[in-house]
Amino acid sequence: MATPSTRENPEHRRHSAAAPDFDAVVVGAGFAGLYMLHRLREIGLRVRVFERGGGVGGTWYWNRYPGARCDTDSVEYSYQFSEALQQEWRWTERFATQPEILRYLEHVAERFDLRRDIRFRTTVTEARFDEGAGCWRIATDDGARLSATYCIMATGCLSAVNRPAFNGLDRFAGEWHHTGDWPHEGVSFAGKRVGIVGTGSSAIQSIPLIAAEARHLTVFQRQANYTIPARNAPLDAAKYADIRARYGELRQEAKQTPNGCWWPVNPAAADEMSPLEQRRELEARWEKGGLRMYNVFKDVLVNDKANDIAAAFIREKIRELVHDPQVAAQLSPHSFIGCKRICLDTDYYETFNRPNVTLVDISDAPIEEITQSGLRTGGTEHALDTIVFAIGFDAMTGPLLSIDIRGRGGRTLKAKWADGPRSYLGLAMEGFPNLFTITGPSSPSVLTNMVPAIEQHVEWIAACIDHARACGRPCIEASRAAEDAWIAHHDEVAAGTLFPGCNSWYVGANVAGKPRKVTPYTGGFPAYIEKCEAVVAHGYEGFTLTAA
Ligand code: N01
């Protein structure tokens, strides 16, 4: 089918006072955008989705680096809104690889016929609320201009790449890549001297695979991270059949846990256990693998003494696994465990026993510059053919602030968030009517299993829009008082945890100049769901619904 010319295409004309072009615009076609489109269609809305990538998948479209895989069990990191989908899809491994998750999302897009409403390779650059017309005016990088009553940001929490800003990068003669924007054709490391900057999840997953292929790998570490063996394996057929038989019940159980996951939560605080009981609990969780170390003691994330016990246990494991005591010491983190995202690995610490791997501690000697033939730190130049930047993301607020969003009176989101993000439940904001954020700042988002968190938001937003339209008051806006109260509660809960005490992307510490603030809600998934449900039960308490 021929593409309509600019003149014929309604998305390329500026709109006047006529009815909006669409009922809703959704930005992003990852887990959140796909399900949002599906739900909005179900309630009868005309929807346009814009997606920057050339296909669906969001984070799973871009993060194609070696070893990329999910750190949440595949049987849980998947949609539950469709029992048929849940029954027909077959995961192959405990932790799915990026290609498998991408295949899953492509399957979802096909199965629910979603692609016809998605415009790919199109970045939304502006979203402005037109108070006169009561709609959002959207602009894209390919010149499209259109209007919609509702604007829903399904932009993801980790989709704005932290671009390398090192002096001299432009004169580097070799090749360089960012893990979050990896070439689709792959990268060959054979025979190469490779440097990797960063030791977060992306680096920890890719380092063992790059080391196995490269001539030499140099790892530049600023802060060491805690990582637990993933213990990935093919899914056991009998266990998987049992899960599928009880999927609904298990999903409900997960929603009762702070992280929205099936892993067992220890009901005991560390000081309610003997040293032997603590040890057994730690060993069991280390042996089982996965992120269950988050719940090893009830108080591990709020009590520094409990946290010290878990942290010391991991440091002991590092000393057992890494042959060189000096390297083991450098790999041992000194921060609280869990206040930076715990990583999962396959043979990460063991990789530092290889003769072709060198660890360079840059905690006291930041990278000075990239040279034509490598990288200089601490006055020493390291000769490199390829540099991998595994330096993470401008998390949670970055994807939203990369769009010029303007609410009532032309007020920018950037101005509203100058001292850190403010929102009612991470769903909506005062001054920005009919704008919703899926897993936005101040919702549990990255501290829970993302897919159920996304589904809960999508369903809440769809029900809210449906209600607003049905009662003839389609314009819905969070009140300043409700937003203030939520942020006060959010900040108070966060202050009672260990999260403020770490330089992590949860607090924005990894991006220069970003206001420091614990951004995800730390009160747990059940408390959050309860609050969202109470808001609805009290007639959308904290929101104002108006006719225009
Ligand atoms: O990014 P990160 P990531 N000079 O921010 C270092 C999710 N994820 O892409 O710790 C030198 O964690 C930085 O150092 P420091 C998961 O939620 C999930 O690895 O800030 N170093 C750090 O070591 C994860 O938490 C999965 O001192 C610099 C590293 O780069 C999140 O994404 C897989 C630097 C960045 O680590 C982000 O993970 C992968 C500089 N200028 C990711 N700037 C799965 O589910 C930064 N660093 C499997």
Coordinates of C-alpha atoms and ligand atoms in Angstrom, one line a residue:
M1 CA 0.0 0.0 0.0
A2 CA 1.4 3.4 -0.9
T3 CA 2.2 5.8 1.9
P4 CA -0.2 8.8 1.8
S5 CA 1.5 12.0 0.8
T6 CA 2.1 14.7 3.4
R7 CA -1.0 16.6 2.1
E8 CA -3.3 13.6 2.2
N9 CA -2.1 12.3 5.5
P10 CA -4.2 13.7 8.4
E11 CA -1.3 13.2 10.8
H12 CA 0.7 15.9 8.8
R13 CA -1.8 18.7 9.0
R14 CA -2.1 21.1 11.9
H15 CA -5.4 20.8 13.6
S16 CA -7.9 23.5 14.3
A17 CA -10.9 23.4 16.5
A18 CA -12.3 20.2 15.0
A19 CA -12.7 17.0 17.1
P20 CA -9.4 15.4 18.0
D21 CA -7.9 13.0 15.5
F22 CA -7.7 10.2 18.0
D23 CA -9.3 9.4 21.3
A24 CA -5.8 8.5 22.7
V25 CA -2.2 8.6 21.7
V26 CA 0.1 6.0 23.3
V27 CA 3.9 6.6 23.3
G28 CA 5.9 3.4 23.2
A29 CA 5.2 -0.2 22.0
G30 CA 6.9 -2.3 24.7
F31 CA 5.1 -4.4 27.3
A32 CA 3.2 -1.2 28.5
G33 CA 2.2 0.3 25.1
L34 CA 1.1 -3.0 23.6
Y35 CA -1.3 -3.8 26.4
M36 CA -2.5 -0.2 26.7
L37 CA -3.5 -0.3 23.0
H38 CA -5.3 -3.6 23.5
R39 CA -7.3 -2.3 26.5
L40 CA -8.2 1.0 25.0
R41 CA -9.5 -0.7 21.9
E42 CA -11.6 -3.0 24.1
I43 CA -13.3 0.1 25.6
G44 CA -13.9 1.4 22.1
L45 CA -11.3 4.1 21.7
R46 CA -9.5 5.1 18.5
V47 CA -5.8 4.9 19.3
R48 CA -2.5 5.7 17.6
V49 CA 0.7 4.3 19.1
F50 CA 4.1 5.9 18.3
E51 CA 7.2 3.8 18.6
R52 CA 10.8 4.9 18.2
G53 CA 12.1 1.4 17.3
G54 CA 11.6 -0.5 14.1
G55 CA 9.5 -3.1 15.8
V56 CA 7.6 -3.8 19.1
G57 CA 9.5 -4.7 22.3
G58 CA 10.7 -1.5 23.9
T59 CA 13.6 -2.4 26.1
W60 CA 13.8 -5.8 24.6
Y61 CA 14.1 -4.3 21.1
W62 CA 17.1 -2.3 22.0
N63 CA 19.1 -4.3 24.6
R64 CA 20.6 -6.9 22.3
Y65 CA 24.0 -7.1 24.0
P66 CA 25.6 -10.6 24.5
G67 CA 24.0 -12.4 27.4
A68 CA 21.0 -10.1 27.7
R69 CA 18.3 -11.9 29.6
C70 CA 15.6 -11.1 32.1
D71 CA 16.4 -11.3 35.9
T72 CA 12.8 -12.3 36.7
D73 CA 11.5 -15.9 36.1
S74 CA 10.1 -16.1 32.6
V75 CA 6.9 -17.7 33.8
E76 CA 6.3 -14.6 35.9
Y77 CA 7.7 -12.0 33.5
S78 CA 4.8 -12.3 31.1
Y79 CA 1.2 -11.0 30.7
Q80 CA -1.6 -12.5 32.7
F81 CA -4.5 -10.6 31.1
S82 CA -5.2 -13.4 28.7
E83 CA -5.5 -16.9 30.0
A84 CA -5.4 -18.2 26.4
L85 CA -2.1 -16.4 25.8
Q86 CA -0.7 -17.6 29.1
Q87 CA -1.6 -21.2 28.2
E88 CA -0.4 -21.3 24.6
W89 CA 3.0 -19.6 25.0
R90 CA 5.9 -21.9 26.0
W91 CA 8.9 -20.4 27.7
T92 CA 12.0 -22.5 27.4
E93 CA 14.3 -21.4 30.2
R94 CA 14.0 -20.2 33.8
F95 CA 15.3 -16.7 32.7
A96 CA 14.4 -15.9 29.2
T97 CA 16.9 -14.5 26.8
Q98 CA 16.3 -11.1 25.0
P99 CA 15.5 -12.9 21.7
E100 CA 12.9 -15.1 23.3
I101 CA 11.2 -12.2 25.1
L102 CA 11.2 -10.2 21.8
R103 CA 9.6 -13.2 20.0
Y104 CA 7.0 -13.3 22.8
L105 CA 6.1 -9.6 22.3
E106 CA 6.0 -10.1 18.5
H107 CA 3.6 -13.0 19.1
V108 CA 1.4 -10.8 21.3
A109 CA 1.4 -8.1 18.7
E110 CA 0.3 -10.6 16.0
R111 CA -2.2 -12.4 18.2
F112 CA -4.1 -9.3 19.2
D113 CA -3.6 -7.6 15.8
L114 CA -1.9 -4.6 17.3
R115 CA 0.6 -3.5 14.6
R116 CA -2.0 -1.8 12.4
D117 CA -2.3 1.0 15.0
I118 CA 1.4 1.4 15.6
R119 CA 3.6 3.8 13.7
F120 CA 7.2 2.6 14.0
R121 CA 10.4 4.5 13.6
T122 CA 8.7 7.6 14.9
T123 CA 9.7 9.5 18.0
V124 CA 7.3 11.8 19.8
T125 CA 9.0 15.1 20.3
E126 CA 6.3 17.2 21.8
A127 CA 3.0 16.8 23.7
R128 CA 1.2 20.0 24.5
F129 CA -2.1 20.4 26.2
D130 CA -4.5 22.7 24.3
E131 CA -6.7 24.1 27.0
G132 CA -9.1 25.7 24.5
A133 CA -9.7 22.5 22.6
G134 CA -9.3 20.2 25.7
C135 CA -6.9 17.9 23.9
W136 CA -3.2 17.0 23.5
R137 CA -1.4 18.1 20.5
I138 CA 1.4 15.7 19.5
A139 CA 4.4 16.3 17.3
T140 CA 6.7 13.7 16.0
D141 CA 10.2 13.7 14.5
D142 CA 8.9 12.9 11.0
G143 CA 6.7 16.0 11.0
A144 CA 3.4 14.5 12.0
R145 CA 1.0 16.7 13.9
L146 CA -2.1 15.2 15.5
S147 CA -4.5 15.7 18.4
A148 CA -5.9 13.3 20.9
T149 CA -8.1 13.6 24.0
Y150 CA -5.8 11.4 26.1
C151 CA -2.1 11.0 26.0
I152 CA -0.5 8.0 27.6
M153 CA 3.2 7.7 28.2
A154 CA 4.3 4.0 27.9
T155 CA 7.9 5.2 27.5
G156 CA 9.4 2.7 30.0
C157 CA 11.7 3.2 33.0
L158 CA 15.0 2.3 31.4
S159 CA 14.8 3.5 27.8
A160 CA 16.8 6.7 27.8
V161 CA 20.3 5.6 27.3
N162 CA 23.0 7.3 29.4
R163 CA 25.1 8.5 26.5
P164 CA 28.9 8.3 27.0
A165 CA 30.2 11.9 27.4
F166 CA 33.9 11.1 27.7
N167 CA 36.4 13.5 26.2
G168 CA 38.0 12.3 23.0
L169 CA 35.4 9.7 22.1
D170 CA 35.0 11.2 18.6
R171 CA 38.7 10.4 17.8
F172 CA 38.7 6.8 19.0
A173 CA 39.8 4.7 16.0
G174 CA 38.2 1.5 17.1
E175 CA 34.5 0.7 17.4
W176 CA 32.4 1.5 20.4
H177 CA 28.8 0.5 21.5
H178 CA 26.4 1.1 24.3
T179 CA 24.7 -2.0 25.7
G180 CA 21.3 -0.3 25.6
D181 CA 21.6 0.5 21.9
W182 CA 23.3 -2.6 20.5
P183 CA 23.7 -3.2 16.8
H184 CA 21.1 -5.6 15.4
E185 CA 23.7 -7.4 13.4
G186 CA 25.8 -8.2 16.5
V187 CA 29.4 -7.4 17.3
S188 CA 32.4 -9.6 16.8
F189 CA 35.1 -9.6 19.6
A190 CA 37.2 -12.3 18.1
G191 CA 40.9 -11.4 18.4
K192 CA 40.1 -8.0 19.8
R193 CA 41.3 -6.1 22.9
V194 CA 38.0 -5.0 24.4
G195 CA 37.3 -2.6 27.2
I196 CA 34.0 -2.5 29.1
V197 CA 33.0 0.5 31.2
G198 CA 30.6 -0.2 34.0
T199 CA 29.7 -3.2 36.2
G200 CA 25.9 -3.0 36.5
S201 CA 23.5 -5.7 35.3
S202 CA 24.2 -5.2 31.6
A203 CA 28.0 -5.5 32.1
I204 CA 27.7 -8.4 34.5
Q205 CA 25.6 -10.4 32.0
S206 CA 27.9 -9.6 29.0
I207 CA 31.4 -9.8 30.6
P208 CA 31.6 -13.6 30.8
L209 CA 30.5 -13.9 27.1
I210 CA 32.8 -11.2 25.8
A211 CA 35.7 -12.6 27.8
A212 CA 35.2 -16.0 26.2
E213 CA 35.5 -14.5 22.7
A214 CA 37.9 -11.6 23.0
R215 CA 41.7 -11.7 22.9
H216 CA 41.7 -9.6 26.1
L217 CA 39.0 -7.9 28.2
T218 CA 39.6 -5.0 30.5
V219 CA 36.8 -4.2 32.9
F220 CA 36.7 -0.6 34.2
Q221 CA 34.8 -0.6 37.5
R222 CA 33.7 2.5 39.4
Q223 CA 31.6 0.8 42.1
A224 CA 31.4 -3.0 42.6
N225 CA 27.9 -4.5 42.6
Y226 CA 26.3 -7.5 44.4
T227 CA 25.5 -10.3 42.0
I228 CA 24.0 -13.6 42.7
P229 CA 24.2 -16.7 40.5
A230 CA 21.1 -16.9 38.3
R231 CA 21.1 -20.7 38.2
N232 CA 19.4 -20.5 34.8
A233 CA 18.3 -23.8 33.3
P234 CA 15.8 -25.2 30.9
L235 CA 12.3 -25.2 32.4
D236 CA 11.3 -28.5 33.9
A237 CA 8.3 -29.8 31.9
A238 CA 6.4 -31.2 34.9
K239 CA 6.9 -28.1 37.0
Y240 CA 5.9 -25.9 34.1
A241 CA 2.7 -27.9 33.5
D242 CA 1.8 -27.5 37.2
I243 CA 2.4 -23.7 37.0
R244 CA 0.1 -23.5 33.9
A245 CA -2.6 -25.5 35.7
R246 CA -2.5 -23.0 38.6
Y247 CA -1.5 -19.9 36.9
G248 CA -4.4 -17.7 38.1
E249 CA -3.9 -18.7 41.7
L250 CA -0.1 -18.2 41.6
R251 CA -0.4 -14.8 40.0
Q252 CA -2.8 -13.7 42.8
E253 CA -0.3 -15.0 45.4
A254 CA 2.5 -12.9 43.8
K255 CA 0.4 -9.8 44.1
Q256 CA 0.5 -10.2 47.9
T257 CA 4.3 -10.0 48.0
P258 CA 6.2 -6.6 48.2
N259 CA 7.9 -7.3 44.8
G260 CA 5.0 -8.9 43.0
C261 CA 7.0 -12.2 42.6
W262 CA 6.5 -15.7 43.7
W263 CA 9.8 -16.0 45.5
P264 CA 9.4 -16.7 49.3
V265 CA 9.4 -13.7 51.7
N266 CA 11.1 -14.5 55.0
P267 CA 8.6 -13.4 57.7
A268 CA 11.4 -13.1 60.2
A269 CA 13.7 -10.2 60.9
A270 CA 17.4 -11.1 61.0
D271 CA 17.6 -10.6 64.8
E272 CA 14.7 -13.1 65.3
M273 CA 16.9 -15.8 63.9
S274 CA 20.0 -17.6 65.2
P275 CA 23.3 -17.2 63.3
L276 CA 22.8 -20.8 62.1
E277 CA 19.3 -20.1 60.9
Q278 CA 20.5 -16.9 59.1
R279 CA 23.2 -18.9 57.4
R280 CA 20.8 -21.6 56.2
E281 CA 18.5 -19.0 54.8
L282 CA 21.3 -17.2 53.0
E283 CA 22.8 -20.4 51.6
A284 CA 19.4 -21.6 50.4
R285 CA 18.7 -18.4 48.5
W286 CA 22.3 -18.4 47.0
E287 CA 21.8 -22.0 45.9
K288 CA 18.4 -21.4 44.4
G289 CA 19.6 -18.3 42.5
G290 CA 17.5 -15.4 41.3
L291 CA 16.5 -12.2 43.1
R292 CA 15.1 -13.9 46.2
M293 CA 18.0 -12.4 48.2
Y294 CA 15.8 -9.3 48.4
N295 CA 13.6 -11.1 50.9
V296 CA 16.2 -13.1 52.8
F297 CA 15.2 -11.3 56.1
K298 CA 12.0 -9.2 56.5
D299 CA 14.2 -6.2 57.4
V300 CA 17.1 -6.6 55.0
L301 CA 16.2 -3.4 53.1
V302 CA 15.4 -1.3 56.1
N303 CA 17.8 -2.3 58.9
D304 CA 21.6 -1.8 58.3
K305 CA 22.5 -4.6 60.7
A306 CA 20.4 -7.1 58.9
N307 CA 21.7 -5.8 55.6
D308 CA 25.3 -6.2 56.8
I309 CA 24.8 -9.9 57.5
A310 CA 23.6 -10.5 53.9
A311 CA 26.3 -8.3 52.4
A312 CA 29.1 -10.1 54.4
F313 CA 27.8 -13.4 53.2
I314 CA 28.1 -12.3 49.5
R315 CA 31.6 -10.9 50.1
E316 CA 32.6 -14.3 51.6
K317 CA 31.3 -16.0 48.4
I318 CA 33.3 -13.6 46.3
R319 CA 36.5 -14.5 48.2
E320 CA 35.7 -18.2 47.6
L321 CA 35.1 -17.8 43.9
V322 CA 37.9 -15.3 42.9
H323 CA 41.4 -16.8 43.1
D324 CA 43.4 -13.5 43.4
P325 CA 42.6 -12.0 46.9
Q326 CA 43.3 -8.4 45.6
V327 CA 40.9 -8.8 42.7
A328 CA 38.3 -10.4 45.1
A329 CA 38.7 -7.4 47.4
Q330 CA 38.2 -5.0 44.5
L331 CA 35.1 -6.9 43.4
S332 CA 33.6 -6.8 46.9
P333 CA 30.9 -4.0 47.2
H334 CA 30.8 -1.9 50.3
S335 CA 27.4 -0.4 49.8
F336 CA 24.2 -1.8 51.3
I337 CA 22.9 -4.9 49.4
G338 CA 19.7 -4.2 47.5
C339 CA 19.8 -0.5 47.6
K340 CA 21.4 -0.7 44.1
R341 CA 19.6 -3.3 42.0
I342 CA 21.0 -6.7 42.8
C343 CA 22.4 -8.4 39.6
L344 CA 22.1 -12.0 38.4
D345 CA 25.0 -13.7 36.7
T346 CA 26.3 -16.8 35.1
D347 CA 30.0 -17.2 36.0
Y348 CA 30.7 -13.5 36.6
Y349 CA 33.1 -13.8 39.5
E350 CA 34.8 -16.9 37.9
T351 CA 35.5 -14.8 34.8
F352 CA 38.1 -12.8 36.7
N353 CA 40.1 -16.0 37.1
R354 CA 40.7 -16.1 33.3
P355 CA 44.2 -15.0 32.1
N356 CA 42.7 -12.7 29.5
V357 CA 40.6 -10.6 31.9
T358 CA 41.9 -7.6 33.8
L359 CA 39.9 -5.6 36.4
V360 CA 40.8 -1.9 36.6
D361 CA 39.4 -0.1 39.7
I362 CA 38.6 3.5 38.6
S363 CA 36.8 4.5 41.9
D364 CA 39.6 6.9 42.7
A365 CA 40.8 7.6 39.1
P366 CA 37.9 8.4 36.7
I367 CA 38.3 7.9 33.0
E368 CA 40.3 11.0 31.9
E369 CA 39.8 10.6 28.2
I370 CA 39.3 8.3 25.3
T371 CA 42.3 8.4 23.0
Q372 CA 42.7 7.4 19.4
S373 CA 43.8 3.9 20.5
G374 CA 42.2 3.3 23.8
L375 CA 41.3 4.8 27.1
R376 CA 43.3 6.7 29.7
T377 CA 42.6 6.5 33.5
G378 CA 45.0 7.2 36.4
G379 CA 47.6 8.4 34.0
T380 CA 47.8 5.0 32.3
E381 CA 46.6 4.4 28.7
H382 CA 44.9 1.1 28.0
A383 CA 45.1 0.0 24.3
L384 CA 41.7 -1.1 23.0
D385 CA 40.2 -2.1 19.7
T386 CA 36.6 -2.0 21.0
I387 CA 34.9 -0.2 23.9
V388 CA 31.6 -1.3 25.3
F389 CA 29.8 1.3 27.4
A390 CA 27.6 -0.5 29.9
I391 CA 26.9 2.8 31.7
G392 CA 23.1 2.4 32.1
F393 CA 20.2 4.8 31.7
D394 CA 18.8 8.1 32.7
A395 CA 16.2 6.1 34.5
M396 CA 12.5 6.7 35.1
T397 CA 12.4 10.4 34.5
G398 CA 14.7 10.5 31.5
P399 CA 12.3 9.0 28.9
L400 CA 9.6 11.5 29.9
L401 CA 11.8 14.5 30.1
S402 CA 13.2 13.7 26.6
I403 CA 9.8 14.8 25.3
D404 CA 8.8 18.4 25.4
I405 CA 5.6 17.9 27.5
R406 CA 3.6 21.0 28.4
G407 CA 0.4 21.1 30.5
R408 CA -1.9 23.9 31.5
G409 CA -0.7 27.4 30.8
G410 CA 2.2 26.0 28.8
R411 CA 4.0 24.8 31.9
T412 CA 6.7 22.3 31.1
L413 CA 7.2 19.0 32.8
K414 CA 10.8 19.9 33.1
A415 CA 9.8 23.0 35.2
K416 CA 7.4 20.9 37.3
W417 CA 10.1 18.3 38.0
A418 CA 13.0 20.8 38.5
D419 CA 13.5 19.5 42.1
G420 CA 12.6 15.9 41.3
P421 CA 9.5 14.1 39.9
R422 CA 6.1 14.8 41.4
S423 CA 3.0 12.8 40.5
Y424 CA -0.1 11.3 42.0
L425 CA 0.6 7.6 42.3
G426 CA 3.0 7.7 39.4
L427 CA -0.1 7.7 37.2
A428 CA -1.1 11.3 36.7
M429 CA -0.1 14.9 37.5
E430 CA -1.6 18.2 38.6
G431 CA -1.5 20.6 35.7
F432 CA -1.4 17.9 33.1
P433 CA -5.0 16.8 32.5
N434 CA -5.7 13.6 30.6
L435 CA -2.0 12.7 30.6
F436 CA -1.2 9.3 32.2
T437 CA 2.2 7.6 32.9
I438 CA 2.5 3.9 33.0
T439 CA 4.8 2.8 35.8
G440 CA 5.8 6.5 36.3
P441 CA 8.0 7.9 39.0
S442 CA 6.5 7.3 42.5
S443 CA 4.8 4.1 41.5
P444 CA 6.5 0.7 42.5
S445 CA 7.7 0.1 39.0
V446 CA 11.3 -1.2 39.0
L447 CA 11.0 -2.5 42.6
T448 CA 8.4 -5.0 41.4
N449 CA 8.0 -7.5 38.7
M450 CA 7.5 -5.0 35.8
V451 CA 4.9 -6.9 33.8
P452 CA 2.2 -7.2 36.6
A453 CA 3.1 -3.6 37.6
I454 CA 2.4 -2.5 34.0
E455 CA -0.8 -4.5 33.8
Q456 CA -2.1 -3.0 37.0
H457 CA -1.5 0.5 35.6
V458 CA -2.9 -0.2 32.2
E459 CA -6.1 -1.6 33.7
W460 CA -6.4 1.3 36.1
I461 CA -5.9 3.9 33.4
A462 CA -8.4 2.2 31.0
A463 CA -11.0 1.9 33.7
C464 CA -10.5 5.6 34.6
I465 CA -10.9 6.8 31.1
D466 CA -13.9 4.6 30.6
H467 CA -15.5 6.0 33.7
A468 CA -14.7 9.6 32.8
R469 CA -16.2 9.2 29.3
A470 CA -19.2 7.3 30.6
C471 CA -20.1 10.0 33.1
G472 CA -19.8 12.8 30.6
R473 CA -16.8 14.4 32.3
P474 CA -14.0 13.2 30.1
C475 CA -11.4 15.6 31.4
I476 CA -9.6 14.2 34.4
E477 CA -6.8 15.8 36.4
A478 CA -5.0 15.0 39.7
S479 CA -5.4 17.7 42.3
R480 CA -2.4 19.5 43.8
A481 CA -3.4 18.4 47.3
A482 CA -3.6 14.7 46.3
E483 CA -0.3 14.9 44.6
D484 CA 1.3 16.6 47.6
A485 CA -0.1 14.0 50.0
W486 CA 1.1 11.1 47.8
I487 CA 4.6 12.5 47.5
A488 CA 4.8 13.2 51.2
H489 CA 3.8 9.6 51.9
H490 CA 6.2 8.3 49.2
D491 CA 9.1 10.3 50.6
E492 CA 8.4 9.3 54.2
V493 CA 8.3 5.6 53.3
A494 CA 11.6 5.9 51.3
A495 CA 13.3 7.7 54.2
G496 CA 12.7 4.6 56.3
T497 CA 14.6 2.4 53.9
L498 CA 18.3 2.0 53.0
F499 CA 17.7 3.3 49.4
P500 CA 18.7 6.9 50.1
G501 CA 22.1 5.7 51.3
C502 CA 23.4 4.4 47.9
N503 CA 24.6 6.1 44.8
S504 CA 22.2 4.3 42.4
W505 CA 20.0 5.0 39.4
Y506 CA 17.1 4.6 41.8
V507 CA 18.0 8.0 43.3
G508 CA 19.3 9.5 40.0
A509 CA 23.0 9.5 41.2
N510 CA 24.3 8.1 38.0
V511 CA 23.4 11.1 35.9
A512 CA 25.2 14.4 36.6
G513 CA 23.0 17.2 37.7
K514 CA 19.9 15.0 38.2
P515 CA 18.0 15.9 41.5
R516 CA 18.7 13.2 44.0
K517 CA 15.5 11.5 45.1
V518 CA 14.3 7.9 45.6
T519 CA 12.1 7.6 42.6
P520 CA 10.2 4.3 42.8
Y521 CA 7.6 3.8 45.5
T522 CA 9.2 1.7 48.3
G523 CA 6.0 0.8 50.2
G524 CA 5.5 -2.5 48.3
F525 CA 3.1 -3.7 45.6
P526 CA 0.2 -4.7 47.9
A527 CA 0.0 -1.3 49.7
Y528 CA 0.1 0.4 46.4
I529 CA -2.6 -1.7 44.8
E530 CA -4.8 -1.1 47.8
K531 CA -4.3 2.7 47.5
C532 CA -5.2 2.7 43.8
E533 CA -8.3 0.6 44.5
A534 CA -9.3 2.9 47.3
V535 CA -9.0 6.0 45.0
V536 CA -11.5 4.3 42.6
A537 CA -13.8 3.2 45.4
H538 CA -14.1 6.8 46.6
G539 CA -15.1 8.1 43.2
Y540 CA -11.6 8.8 41.9
E541 CA -10.6 10.6 45.1
G542 CA -7.9 13.1 44.4
F543 CA -8.9 13.7 40.8
T544 CA -11.2 16.4 39.3
L545 CA -13.4 15.3 36.5
T546 CA -14.9 18.0 34.3
A547 CA -16.9 18.1 31.1
A548 CA -14.4 20.0 29.0
Ligands
N01_1 O1 23.2 0.1 34.2 P1 23.7 0.5 35.7 P2 22.8 -1.3 33.6 N1 32.4 6.2 34.3 O2 23.3 1.9 35.9 C1 29.0 2.7 35.5 C2 18.0 -3.2 34.3 N2 18.6 -4.3 33.6 O3 22.5 -1.1 32.1 O4 27.9 2.1 39.9 C3 32.6 5.0 34.8 O5 23.1 -0.5 36.7 C4 28.2 2.6 36.8 O6 29.1 2.9 37.9 P3 28.5 3.4 39.3 C5 18.3 -3.5 35.7 O7 17.2 -3.0 36.5 C6 18.0 -5.5 33.7 O8 23.9 -2.3 33.9 O9 27.4 4.4 39.0 N3 31.6 4.1 35.1 C7 27.7 1.2 36.8 O10 28.7 0.3 37.2 C8 19.5 -2.7 36.0 O11 19.7 -2.3 37.3 C9 18.5 -6.6 33.1 O12 29.6 3.9 40.0 C10 30.4 4.6 34.9 C11 27.4 1.0 35.3 O13 28.2 2.0 34.6 C12 19.3 -1.5 35.0 O14 18.7 -2.1 33.9 C13 19.7 -6.5 32.4 C14 30.1 5.9 34.4 C15 26.0 1.2 35.0 O15 25.2 0.3 35.6 C16 20.5 -0.8 34.6 O16 21.6 -1.7 34.3 C17 20.3 -5.3 32.3 C18 31.2 6.7 34.1 N4 31.1 8.0 33.7 C19 19.8 -4.2 32.9 N5 28.8 6.1 34.3 C20 17.8 -7.8 33.3 O17 16.6 -7.9 33.6 C21 28.2 4.9 34.7 N6 29.2 4.1 35.0 C22 18.5 -8.9 33.0

